[in-house]
PDB file of C-alpha atoms in Angstrom:
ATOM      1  CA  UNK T   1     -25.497  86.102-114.183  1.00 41.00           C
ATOM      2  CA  UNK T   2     -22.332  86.287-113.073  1.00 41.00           C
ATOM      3  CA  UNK T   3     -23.038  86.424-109.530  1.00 41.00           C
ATOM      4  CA  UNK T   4     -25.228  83.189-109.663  1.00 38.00           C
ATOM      5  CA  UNK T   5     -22.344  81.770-111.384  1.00 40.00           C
ATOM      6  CA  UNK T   6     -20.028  82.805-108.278  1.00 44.00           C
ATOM      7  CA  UNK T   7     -22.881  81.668-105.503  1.00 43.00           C
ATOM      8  CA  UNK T   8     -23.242  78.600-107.063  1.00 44.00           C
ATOM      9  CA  UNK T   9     -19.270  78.034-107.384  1.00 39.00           C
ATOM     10  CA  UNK T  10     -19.346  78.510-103.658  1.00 44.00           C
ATOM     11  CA  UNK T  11     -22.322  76.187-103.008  1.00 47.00           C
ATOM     12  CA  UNK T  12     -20.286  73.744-104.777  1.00 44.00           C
ATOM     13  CA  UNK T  13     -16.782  74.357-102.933  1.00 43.00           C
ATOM     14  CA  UNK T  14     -18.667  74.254 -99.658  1.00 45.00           C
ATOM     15  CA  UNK T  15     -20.549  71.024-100.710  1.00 44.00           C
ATOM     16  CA  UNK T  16     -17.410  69.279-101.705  1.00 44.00           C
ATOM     17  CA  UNK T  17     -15.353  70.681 -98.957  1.00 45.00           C
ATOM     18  CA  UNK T  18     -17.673  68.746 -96.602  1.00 44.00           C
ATOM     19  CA  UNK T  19     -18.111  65.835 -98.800  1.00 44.00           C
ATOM     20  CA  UNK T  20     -14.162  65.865 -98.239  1.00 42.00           C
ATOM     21  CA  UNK T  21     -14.329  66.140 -94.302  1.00 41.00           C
ATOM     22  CA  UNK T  22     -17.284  63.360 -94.812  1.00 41.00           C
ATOM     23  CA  UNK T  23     -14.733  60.979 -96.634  1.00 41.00           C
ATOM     24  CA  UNK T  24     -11.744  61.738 -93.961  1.00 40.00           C
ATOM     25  CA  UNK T  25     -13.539  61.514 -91.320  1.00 41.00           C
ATOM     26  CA  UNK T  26     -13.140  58.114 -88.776  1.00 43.00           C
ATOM     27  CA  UNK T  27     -16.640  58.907 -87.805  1.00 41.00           C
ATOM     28  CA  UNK T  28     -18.357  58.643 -91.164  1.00 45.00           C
ATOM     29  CA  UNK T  29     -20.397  61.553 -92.792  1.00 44.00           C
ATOM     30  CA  UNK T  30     -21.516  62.892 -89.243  1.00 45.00           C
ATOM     31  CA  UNK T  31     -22.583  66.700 -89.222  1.00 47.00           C
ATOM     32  CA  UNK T  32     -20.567  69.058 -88.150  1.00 47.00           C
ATOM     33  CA  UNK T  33     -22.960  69.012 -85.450  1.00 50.00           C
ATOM     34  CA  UNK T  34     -22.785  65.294 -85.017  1.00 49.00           C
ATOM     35  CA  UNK T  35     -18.762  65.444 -84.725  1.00 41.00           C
ATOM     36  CA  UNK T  36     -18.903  68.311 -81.836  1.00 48.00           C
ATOM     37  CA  UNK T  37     -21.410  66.213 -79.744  1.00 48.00           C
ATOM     38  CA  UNK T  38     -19.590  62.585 -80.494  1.00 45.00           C
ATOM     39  CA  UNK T  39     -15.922  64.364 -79.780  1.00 46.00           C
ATOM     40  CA  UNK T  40     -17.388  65.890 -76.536  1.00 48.00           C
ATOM     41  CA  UNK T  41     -18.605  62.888 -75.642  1.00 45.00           C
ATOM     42  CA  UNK T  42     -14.848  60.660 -76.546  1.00 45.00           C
ATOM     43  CA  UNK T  43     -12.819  63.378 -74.112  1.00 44.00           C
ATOM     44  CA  UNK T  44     -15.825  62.900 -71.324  1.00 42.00           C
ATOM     45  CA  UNK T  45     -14.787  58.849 -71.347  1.00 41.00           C
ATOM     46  CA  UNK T  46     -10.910  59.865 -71.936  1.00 41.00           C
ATOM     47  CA  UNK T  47     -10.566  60.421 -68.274  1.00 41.00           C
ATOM     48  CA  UNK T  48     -12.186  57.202 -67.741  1.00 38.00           C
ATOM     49  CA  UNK T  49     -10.442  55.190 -70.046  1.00 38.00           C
ATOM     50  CA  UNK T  50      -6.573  56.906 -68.351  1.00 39.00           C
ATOM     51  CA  UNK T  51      -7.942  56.167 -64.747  1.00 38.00           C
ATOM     52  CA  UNK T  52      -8.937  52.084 -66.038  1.00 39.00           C
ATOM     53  CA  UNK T  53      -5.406  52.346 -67.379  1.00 39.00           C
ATOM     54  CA  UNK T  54      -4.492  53.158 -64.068  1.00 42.00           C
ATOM     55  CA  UNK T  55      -6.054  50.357 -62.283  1.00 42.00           C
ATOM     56  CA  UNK T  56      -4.525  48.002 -64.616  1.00 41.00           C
ATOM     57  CA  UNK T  57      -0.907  49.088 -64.057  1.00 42.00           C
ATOM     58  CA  UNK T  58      -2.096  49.552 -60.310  1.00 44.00           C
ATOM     59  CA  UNK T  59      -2.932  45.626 -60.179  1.00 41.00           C
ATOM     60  CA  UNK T  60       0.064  44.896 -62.408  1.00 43.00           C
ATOM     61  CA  UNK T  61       2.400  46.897 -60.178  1.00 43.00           C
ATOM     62  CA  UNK T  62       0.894  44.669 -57.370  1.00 41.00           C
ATOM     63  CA  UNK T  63       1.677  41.767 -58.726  1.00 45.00           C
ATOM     64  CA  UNK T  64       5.043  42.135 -60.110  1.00 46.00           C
ATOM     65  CA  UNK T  65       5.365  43.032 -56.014  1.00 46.00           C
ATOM     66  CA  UNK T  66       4.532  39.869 -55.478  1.00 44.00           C
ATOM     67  CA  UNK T  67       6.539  38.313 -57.619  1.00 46.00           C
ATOM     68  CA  UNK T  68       9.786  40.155 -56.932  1.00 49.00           C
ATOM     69  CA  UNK T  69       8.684  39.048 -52.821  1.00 46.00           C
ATOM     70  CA  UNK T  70       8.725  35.171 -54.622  1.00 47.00           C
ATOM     71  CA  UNK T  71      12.408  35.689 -55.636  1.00 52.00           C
ATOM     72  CA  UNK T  72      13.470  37.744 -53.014  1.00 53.00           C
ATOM     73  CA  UNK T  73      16.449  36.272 -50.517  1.00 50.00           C
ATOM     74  CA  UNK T  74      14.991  37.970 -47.393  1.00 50.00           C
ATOM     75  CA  UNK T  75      11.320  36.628 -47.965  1.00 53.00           C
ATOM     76  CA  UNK T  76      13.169  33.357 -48.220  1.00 63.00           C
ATOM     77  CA  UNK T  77      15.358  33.462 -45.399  1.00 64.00           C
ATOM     78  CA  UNK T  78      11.800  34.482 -43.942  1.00 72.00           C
ATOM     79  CA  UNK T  79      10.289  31.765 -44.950  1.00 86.00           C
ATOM     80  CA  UNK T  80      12.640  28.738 -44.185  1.00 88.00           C
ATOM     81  CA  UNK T  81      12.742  30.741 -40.452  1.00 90.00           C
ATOM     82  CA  UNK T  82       9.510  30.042 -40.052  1.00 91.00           C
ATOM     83  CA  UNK T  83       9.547  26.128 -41.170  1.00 92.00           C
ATOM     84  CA  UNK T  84      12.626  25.773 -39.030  1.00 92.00           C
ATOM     85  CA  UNK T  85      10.855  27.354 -35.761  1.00 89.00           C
ATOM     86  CA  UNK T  86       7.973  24.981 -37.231  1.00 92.00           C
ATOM     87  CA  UNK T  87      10.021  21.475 -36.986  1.00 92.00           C
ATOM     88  CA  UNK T  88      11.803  22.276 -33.887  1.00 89.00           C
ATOM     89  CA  UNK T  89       8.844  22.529 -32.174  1.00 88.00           C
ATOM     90  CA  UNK T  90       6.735  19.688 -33.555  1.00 89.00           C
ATOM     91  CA  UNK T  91       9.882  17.817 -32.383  1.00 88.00           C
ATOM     92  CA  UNK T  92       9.764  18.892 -28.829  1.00 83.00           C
ATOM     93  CA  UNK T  93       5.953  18.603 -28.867  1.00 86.00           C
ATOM     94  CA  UNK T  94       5.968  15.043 -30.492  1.00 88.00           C
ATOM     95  CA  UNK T  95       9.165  13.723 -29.890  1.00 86.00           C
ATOM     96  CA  UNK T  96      12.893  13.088 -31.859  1.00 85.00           C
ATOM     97  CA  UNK T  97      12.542  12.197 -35.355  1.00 90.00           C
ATOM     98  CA  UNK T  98      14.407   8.807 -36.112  1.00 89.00           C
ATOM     99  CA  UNK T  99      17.620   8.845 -37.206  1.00 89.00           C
ATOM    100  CA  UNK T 100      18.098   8.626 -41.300  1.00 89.00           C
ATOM    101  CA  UNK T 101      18.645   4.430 -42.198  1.00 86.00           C
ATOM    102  CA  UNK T 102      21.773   5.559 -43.920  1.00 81.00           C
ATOM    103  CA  UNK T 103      23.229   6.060 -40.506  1.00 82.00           C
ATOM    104  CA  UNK T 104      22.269   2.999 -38.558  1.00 82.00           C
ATOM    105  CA  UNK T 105      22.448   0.742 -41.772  1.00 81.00           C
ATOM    106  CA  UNK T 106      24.931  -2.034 -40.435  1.00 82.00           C
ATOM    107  CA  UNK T 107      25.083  -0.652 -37.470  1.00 86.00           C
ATOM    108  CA  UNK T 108      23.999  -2.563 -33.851  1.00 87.00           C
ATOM    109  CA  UNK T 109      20.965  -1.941 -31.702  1.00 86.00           C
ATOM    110  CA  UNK T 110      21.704  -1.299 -28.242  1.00 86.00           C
ATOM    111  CA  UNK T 111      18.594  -0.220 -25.551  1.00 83.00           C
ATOM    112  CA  UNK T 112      18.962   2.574 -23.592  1.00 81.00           C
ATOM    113  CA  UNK T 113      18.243   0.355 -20.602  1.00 85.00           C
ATOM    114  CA  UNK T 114      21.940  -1.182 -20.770  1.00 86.00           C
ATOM    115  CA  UNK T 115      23.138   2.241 -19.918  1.00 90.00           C
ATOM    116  CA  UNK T 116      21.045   2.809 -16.863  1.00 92.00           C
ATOM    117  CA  UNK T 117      23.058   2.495 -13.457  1.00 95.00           C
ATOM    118  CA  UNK T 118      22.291   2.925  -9.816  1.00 96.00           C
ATOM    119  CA  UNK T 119      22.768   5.973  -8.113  1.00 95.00           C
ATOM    120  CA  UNK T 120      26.371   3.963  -5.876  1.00 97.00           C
ATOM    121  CA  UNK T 121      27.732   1.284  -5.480  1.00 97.00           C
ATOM    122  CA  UNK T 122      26.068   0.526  -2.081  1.00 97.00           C
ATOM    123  CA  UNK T 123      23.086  -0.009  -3.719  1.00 96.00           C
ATOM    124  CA  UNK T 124      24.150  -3.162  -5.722  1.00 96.00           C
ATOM    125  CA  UNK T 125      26.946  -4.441  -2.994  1.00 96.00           C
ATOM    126  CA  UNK T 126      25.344  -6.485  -0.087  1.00 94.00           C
ATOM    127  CA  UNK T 127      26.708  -5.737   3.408  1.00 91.00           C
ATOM    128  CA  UNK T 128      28.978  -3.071   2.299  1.00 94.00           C
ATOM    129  CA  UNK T 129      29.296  -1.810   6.046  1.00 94.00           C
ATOM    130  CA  UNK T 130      31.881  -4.321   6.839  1.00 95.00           C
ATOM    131  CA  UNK T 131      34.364  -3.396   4.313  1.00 96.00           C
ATOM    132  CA  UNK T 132      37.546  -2.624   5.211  1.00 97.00           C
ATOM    133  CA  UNK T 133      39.027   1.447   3.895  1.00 96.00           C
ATOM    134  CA  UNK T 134      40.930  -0.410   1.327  1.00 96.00           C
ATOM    135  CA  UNK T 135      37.955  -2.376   0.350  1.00 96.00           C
ATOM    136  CA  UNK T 136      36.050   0.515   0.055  1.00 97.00           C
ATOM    137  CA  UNK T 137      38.385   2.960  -1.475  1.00 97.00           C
ATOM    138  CA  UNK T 138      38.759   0.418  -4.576  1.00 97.00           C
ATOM    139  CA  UNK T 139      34.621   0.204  -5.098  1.00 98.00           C
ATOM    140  CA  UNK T 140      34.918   3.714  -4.941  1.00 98.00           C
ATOM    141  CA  UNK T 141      37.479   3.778  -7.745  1.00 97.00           C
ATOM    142  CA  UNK T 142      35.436   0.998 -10.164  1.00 97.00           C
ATOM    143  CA  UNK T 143      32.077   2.768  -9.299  1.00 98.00           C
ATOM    144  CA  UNK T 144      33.597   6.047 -10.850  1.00 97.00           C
ATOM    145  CA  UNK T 145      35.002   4.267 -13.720  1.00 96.00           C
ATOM    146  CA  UNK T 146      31.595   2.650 -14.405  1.00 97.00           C
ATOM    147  CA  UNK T 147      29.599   6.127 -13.565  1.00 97.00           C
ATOM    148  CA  UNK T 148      32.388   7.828 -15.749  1.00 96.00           C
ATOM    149  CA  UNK T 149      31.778   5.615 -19.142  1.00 96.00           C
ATOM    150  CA  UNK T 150      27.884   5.396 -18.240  1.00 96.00           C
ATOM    151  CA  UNK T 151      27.447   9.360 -18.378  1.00 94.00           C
ATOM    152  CA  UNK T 152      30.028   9.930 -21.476  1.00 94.00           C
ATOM    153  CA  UNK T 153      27.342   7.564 -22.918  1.00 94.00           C
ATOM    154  CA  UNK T 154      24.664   9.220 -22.201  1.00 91.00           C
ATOM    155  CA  UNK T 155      26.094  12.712 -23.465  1.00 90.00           C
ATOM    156  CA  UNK T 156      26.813  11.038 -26.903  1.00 92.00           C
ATOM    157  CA  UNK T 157      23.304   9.798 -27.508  1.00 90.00           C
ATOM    158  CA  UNK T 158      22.543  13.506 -27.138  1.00 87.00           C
ATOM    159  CA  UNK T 159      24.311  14.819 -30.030  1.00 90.00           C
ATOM    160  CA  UNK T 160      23.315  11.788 -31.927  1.00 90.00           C
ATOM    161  CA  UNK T 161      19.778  11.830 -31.209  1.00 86.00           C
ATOM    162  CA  UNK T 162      19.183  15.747 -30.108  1.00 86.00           C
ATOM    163  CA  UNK T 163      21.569  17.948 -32.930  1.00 90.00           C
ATOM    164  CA  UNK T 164      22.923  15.157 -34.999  1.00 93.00           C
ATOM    165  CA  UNK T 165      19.552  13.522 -35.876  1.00 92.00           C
ATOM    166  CA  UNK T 166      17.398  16.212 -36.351  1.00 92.00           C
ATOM    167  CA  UNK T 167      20.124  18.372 -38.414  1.00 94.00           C
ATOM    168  CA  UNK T 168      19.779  15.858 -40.560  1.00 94.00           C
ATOM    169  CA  UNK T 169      16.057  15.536 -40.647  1.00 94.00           C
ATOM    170  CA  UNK T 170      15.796  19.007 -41.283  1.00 94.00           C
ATOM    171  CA  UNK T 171      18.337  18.928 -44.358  1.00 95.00           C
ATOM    172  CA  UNK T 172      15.828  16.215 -45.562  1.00 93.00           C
ATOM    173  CA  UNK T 173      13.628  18.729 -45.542  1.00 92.00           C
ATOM    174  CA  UNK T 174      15.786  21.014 -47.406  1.00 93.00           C
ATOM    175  CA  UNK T 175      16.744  23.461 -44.650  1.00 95.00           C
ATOM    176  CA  UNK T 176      20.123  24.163 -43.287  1.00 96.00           C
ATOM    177  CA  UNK T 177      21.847  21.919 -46.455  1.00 95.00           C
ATOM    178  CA  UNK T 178      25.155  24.358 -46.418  1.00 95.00           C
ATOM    179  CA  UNK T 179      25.835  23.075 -43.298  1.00 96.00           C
ATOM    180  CA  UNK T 180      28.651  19.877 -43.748  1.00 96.00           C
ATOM    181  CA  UNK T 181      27.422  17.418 -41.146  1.00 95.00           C
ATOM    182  CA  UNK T 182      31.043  15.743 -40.782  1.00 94.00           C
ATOM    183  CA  UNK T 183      32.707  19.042 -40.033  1.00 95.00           C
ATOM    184  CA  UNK T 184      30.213  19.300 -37.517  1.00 94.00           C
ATOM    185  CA  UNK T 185      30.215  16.417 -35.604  1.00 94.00           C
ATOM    186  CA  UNK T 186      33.419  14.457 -36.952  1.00 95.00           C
ATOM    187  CA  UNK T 187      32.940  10.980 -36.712  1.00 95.00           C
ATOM    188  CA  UNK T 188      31.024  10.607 -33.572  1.00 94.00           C
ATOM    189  CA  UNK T 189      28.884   7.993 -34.485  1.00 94.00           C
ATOM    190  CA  UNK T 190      31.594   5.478 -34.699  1.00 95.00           C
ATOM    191  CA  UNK T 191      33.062   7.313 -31.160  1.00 96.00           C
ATOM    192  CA  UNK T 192      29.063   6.592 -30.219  1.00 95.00           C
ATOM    193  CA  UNK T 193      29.065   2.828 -31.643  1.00 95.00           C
ATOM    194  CA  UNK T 194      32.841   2.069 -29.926  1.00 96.00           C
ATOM    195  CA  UNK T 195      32.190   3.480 -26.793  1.00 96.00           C
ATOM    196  CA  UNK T 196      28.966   1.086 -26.307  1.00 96.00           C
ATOM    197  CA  UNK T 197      30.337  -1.747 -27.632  1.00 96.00           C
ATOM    198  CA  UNK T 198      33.210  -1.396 -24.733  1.00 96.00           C
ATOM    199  CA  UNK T 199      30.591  -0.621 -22.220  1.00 96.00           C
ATOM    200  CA  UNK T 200      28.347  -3.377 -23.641  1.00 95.00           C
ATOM    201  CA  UNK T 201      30.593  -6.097 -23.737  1.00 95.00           C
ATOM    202  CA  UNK T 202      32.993  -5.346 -20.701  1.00 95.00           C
ATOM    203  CA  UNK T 203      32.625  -3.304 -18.821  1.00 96.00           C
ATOM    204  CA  UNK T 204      28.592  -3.365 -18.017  1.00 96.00           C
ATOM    205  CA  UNK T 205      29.802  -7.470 -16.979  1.00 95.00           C
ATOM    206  CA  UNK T 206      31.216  -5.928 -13.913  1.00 97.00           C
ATOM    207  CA  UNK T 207      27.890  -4.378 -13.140  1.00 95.00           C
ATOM    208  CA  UNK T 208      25.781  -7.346 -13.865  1.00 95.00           C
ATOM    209  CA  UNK T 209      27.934  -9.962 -11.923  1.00 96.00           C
ATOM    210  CA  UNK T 210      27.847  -7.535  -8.797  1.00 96.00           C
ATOM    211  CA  UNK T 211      23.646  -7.161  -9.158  1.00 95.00           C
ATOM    212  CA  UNK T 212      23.077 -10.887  -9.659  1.00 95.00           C
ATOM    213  CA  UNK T 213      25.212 -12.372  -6.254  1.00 95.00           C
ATOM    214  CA  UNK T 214      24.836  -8.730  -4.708  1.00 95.00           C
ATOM    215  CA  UNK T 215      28.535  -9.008  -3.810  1.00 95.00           C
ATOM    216  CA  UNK T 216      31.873  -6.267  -4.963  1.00 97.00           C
ATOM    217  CA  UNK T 217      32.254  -5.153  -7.625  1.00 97.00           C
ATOM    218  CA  UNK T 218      35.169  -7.000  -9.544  1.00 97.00           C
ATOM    219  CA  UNK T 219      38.060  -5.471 -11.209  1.00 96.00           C
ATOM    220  CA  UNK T 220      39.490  -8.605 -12.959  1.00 96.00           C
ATOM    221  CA  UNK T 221      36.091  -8.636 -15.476  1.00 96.00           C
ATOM    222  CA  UNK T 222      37.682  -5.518 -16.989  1.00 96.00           C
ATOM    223  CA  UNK T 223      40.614  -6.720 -17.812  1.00 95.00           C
ATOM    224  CA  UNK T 224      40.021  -8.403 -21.205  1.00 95.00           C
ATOM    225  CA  UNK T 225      38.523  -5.178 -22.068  1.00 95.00           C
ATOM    226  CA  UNK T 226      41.601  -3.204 -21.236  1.00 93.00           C
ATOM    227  CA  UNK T 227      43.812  -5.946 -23.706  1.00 96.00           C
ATOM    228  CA  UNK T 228      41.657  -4.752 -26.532  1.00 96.00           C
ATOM    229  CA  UNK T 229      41.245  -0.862 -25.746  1.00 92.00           C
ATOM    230  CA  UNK T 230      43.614   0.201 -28.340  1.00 93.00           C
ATOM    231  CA  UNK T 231      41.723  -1.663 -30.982  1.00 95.00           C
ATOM    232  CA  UNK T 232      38.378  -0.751 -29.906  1.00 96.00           C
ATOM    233  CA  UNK T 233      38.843   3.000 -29.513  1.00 95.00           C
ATOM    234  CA  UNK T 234      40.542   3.706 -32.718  1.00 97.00           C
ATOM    235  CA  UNK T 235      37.785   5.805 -33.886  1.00 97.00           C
ATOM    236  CA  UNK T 236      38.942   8.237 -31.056  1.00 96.00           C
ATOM    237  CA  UNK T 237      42.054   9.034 -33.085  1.00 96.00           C
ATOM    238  CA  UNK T 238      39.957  11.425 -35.681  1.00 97.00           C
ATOM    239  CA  UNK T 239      37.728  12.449 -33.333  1.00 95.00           C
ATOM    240  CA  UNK T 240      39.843  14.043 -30.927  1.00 95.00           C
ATOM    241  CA  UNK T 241      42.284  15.535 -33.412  1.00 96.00           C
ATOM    242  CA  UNK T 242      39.558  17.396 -35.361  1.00 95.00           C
ATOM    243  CA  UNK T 243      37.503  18.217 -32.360  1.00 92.00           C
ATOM    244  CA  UNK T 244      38.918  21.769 -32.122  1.00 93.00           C
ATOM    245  CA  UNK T 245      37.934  21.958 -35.918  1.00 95.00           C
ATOM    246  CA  UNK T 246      34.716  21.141 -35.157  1.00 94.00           C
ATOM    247  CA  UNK T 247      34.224  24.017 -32.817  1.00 92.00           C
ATOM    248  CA  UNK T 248      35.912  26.254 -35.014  1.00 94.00           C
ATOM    249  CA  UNK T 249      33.340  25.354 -37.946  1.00 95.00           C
ATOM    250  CA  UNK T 250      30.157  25.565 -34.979  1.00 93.00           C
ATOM    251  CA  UNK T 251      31.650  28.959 -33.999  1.00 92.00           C
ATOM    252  CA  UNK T 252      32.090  30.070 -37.717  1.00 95.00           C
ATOM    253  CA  UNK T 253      28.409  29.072 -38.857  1.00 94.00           C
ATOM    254  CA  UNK T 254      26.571  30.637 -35.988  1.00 92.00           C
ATOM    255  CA  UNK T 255      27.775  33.668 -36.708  1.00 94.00           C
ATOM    256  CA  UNK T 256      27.111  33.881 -40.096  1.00 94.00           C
ATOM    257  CA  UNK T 257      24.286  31.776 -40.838  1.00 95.00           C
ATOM    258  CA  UNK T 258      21.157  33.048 -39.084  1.00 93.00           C
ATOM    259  CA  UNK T 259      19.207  29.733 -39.501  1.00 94.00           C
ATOM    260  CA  UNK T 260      22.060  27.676 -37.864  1.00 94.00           C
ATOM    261  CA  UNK T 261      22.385  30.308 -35.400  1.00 92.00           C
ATOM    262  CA  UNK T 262      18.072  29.324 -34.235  1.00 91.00           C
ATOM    263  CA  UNK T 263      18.670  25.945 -34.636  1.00 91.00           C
ATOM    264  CA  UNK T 264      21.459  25.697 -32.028  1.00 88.00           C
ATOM    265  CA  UNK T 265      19.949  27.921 -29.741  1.00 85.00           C
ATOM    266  CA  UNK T 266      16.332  26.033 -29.841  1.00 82.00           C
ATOM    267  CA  UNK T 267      18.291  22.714 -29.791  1.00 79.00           C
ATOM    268  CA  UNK T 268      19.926  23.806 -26.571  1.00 74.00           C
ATOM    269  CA  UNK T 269      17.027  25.055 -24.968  1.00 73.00           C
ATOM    270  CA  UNK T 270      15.215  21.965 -25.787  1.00 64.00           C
ATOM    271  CA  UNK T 271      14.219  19.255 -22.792  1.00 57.00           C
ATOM    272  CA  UNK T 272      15.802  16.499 -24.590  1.00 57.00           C
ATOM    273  CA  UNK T 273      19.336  17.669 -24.599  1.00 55.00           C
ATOM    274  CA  UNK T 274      20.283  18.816 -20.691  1.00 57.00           C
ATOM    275  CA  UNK T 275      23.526  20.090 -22.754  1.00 59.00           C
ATOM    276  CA  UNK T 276      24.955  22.187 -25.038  1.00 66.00           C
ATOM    277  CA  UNK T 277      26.724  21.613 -28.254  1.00 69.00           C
ATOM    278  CA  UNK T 278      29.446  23.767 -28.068  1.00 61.00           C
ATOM    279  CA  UNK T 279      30.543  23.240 -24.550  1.00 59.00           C
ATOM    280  CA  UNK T 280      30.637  19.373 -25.079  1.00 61.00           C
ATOM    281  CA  UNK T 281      32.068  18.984 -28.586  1.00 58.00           C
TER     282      UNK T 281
END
């Protein structure tokens, strides 16, 4: 009796034991069977699961790359390189941009054909074979005055149109901003704008009287210029006393700035300019 009392206190313990692991159980009252084969089956897709895990940071790790390459200063310097190289060439390609209306508002129109000249005097002065050595010697000495202002014109126009113009259509663009225009080039365009108006207005008179009769040149049309030279060239007062400042501030930003540094060195190279900045600033 006693011993079917004790097997059947067992029975029970055993029956409520797994009624217990039943209850506890995630998996619900699985067998003990059932649990092996379902936990054999979790640790086969474990692996699975860690390698998809993988992946993920794998793709996330690739794109936090990407994003640190958004924000990075090199990739930008990079980047503005590129659109620099970009706009210098689609200016040599299609020609100078225009110069911003800020900088010509006010200011005069004058065609480039007013600054063409013959290549001597000879070729504008009618039976110049009879002239006397002191004849001669003074066309000589108006020519190169004329030839003088004529080419100083010509080597403005480049840094206005060539290195001024397009620094400042590429800042539009939002390249090369750090660099201060004025400390650059000064105040050339008033230089630019005096300069013609002399030419345009005095001494180009000399040039045109001599074409039209085909006779000398004459010295006396240059003298009302000459009265008002002080007046007319006062711009030349700030430009030559910060001109050394300017090359100062050229030779300062091309060594530290790389993008200044190309955009000099394409500029110089380029077919419109025949010059270069720093040897005529």
């Amino acid at each position: 009796m006693a011993f079917l009392m004790s097997k059947s206190i067992k029975n029970r313990k055993t029956a409520s034991s797994e009624d217990s692991c039943s209850e506890v159980s995630p998996y619900g009252s699985l067998s003990r069977n059932e649990l092996r084969k379902h936990r054999g089956a979790t640790a086969a897709v474990a692996p699975v699961a860690t390698a998809s895990c993988t992946t993920a940071t794998g793709v996330a790790t690739k794109g936090h790359s990407k994003l640190q390459s958004l924000f990075n200063p090199f990739s930008k310097v990079q980047d503005k390189q590129e659109q620099l190289t970009d706009l210098l060439t689609g200016y040599s390609l299609n020609g100078l941009p225009k110069m911003p209306d800020l900088q010509t508002l006010g200011r005069p129109h004058y065609d480039h054909h007013m600054f063409q000249i013959e290549s001597h005097w000879t070729d504008v002065v009618m039976n110049h074979h009879s002239l006397n050595k002191r004849q001669r010697d003074q066309q000589e000495a108006i020519w190169e005055l004329l030839t003088t202002e004529v080419e100083y014109l010509h080597t403005l126009k480049v840094i206005m149109d060539v290195f001024m113009c397009c620094l400042l259509n590429l800042q539009n663009e939002q390249i090369l901003q750090e660099i201060e225009a004025e400390k650059l080039f000064s105040n050339i365009g008033d230089v630019f704008y005096a300069t013609c108006h002399f030419w345009t207005i005095h001494m180009s008179q000399v040039l045109k009287q001599a074409r039209g009769r085909r006779e000398l040149l004459n010295p006396c049309l240059l003298k009302a210029g000459f009265l008002v030279f002080e007046k007319i060239f006062d711009p030349y007062t700030k430009y030559c006393l910060e001109q050394e400042n300017c090359r100062e501030y050229i030779k300062q930003k091309t060594k530290e700035n790389e993008l200044f540094r190309t955009f000099i060195v394409v500029s110089d190279s380029t077919d419109f300019s025949h010059v270069q900045l720093t040897l005529i600033l």
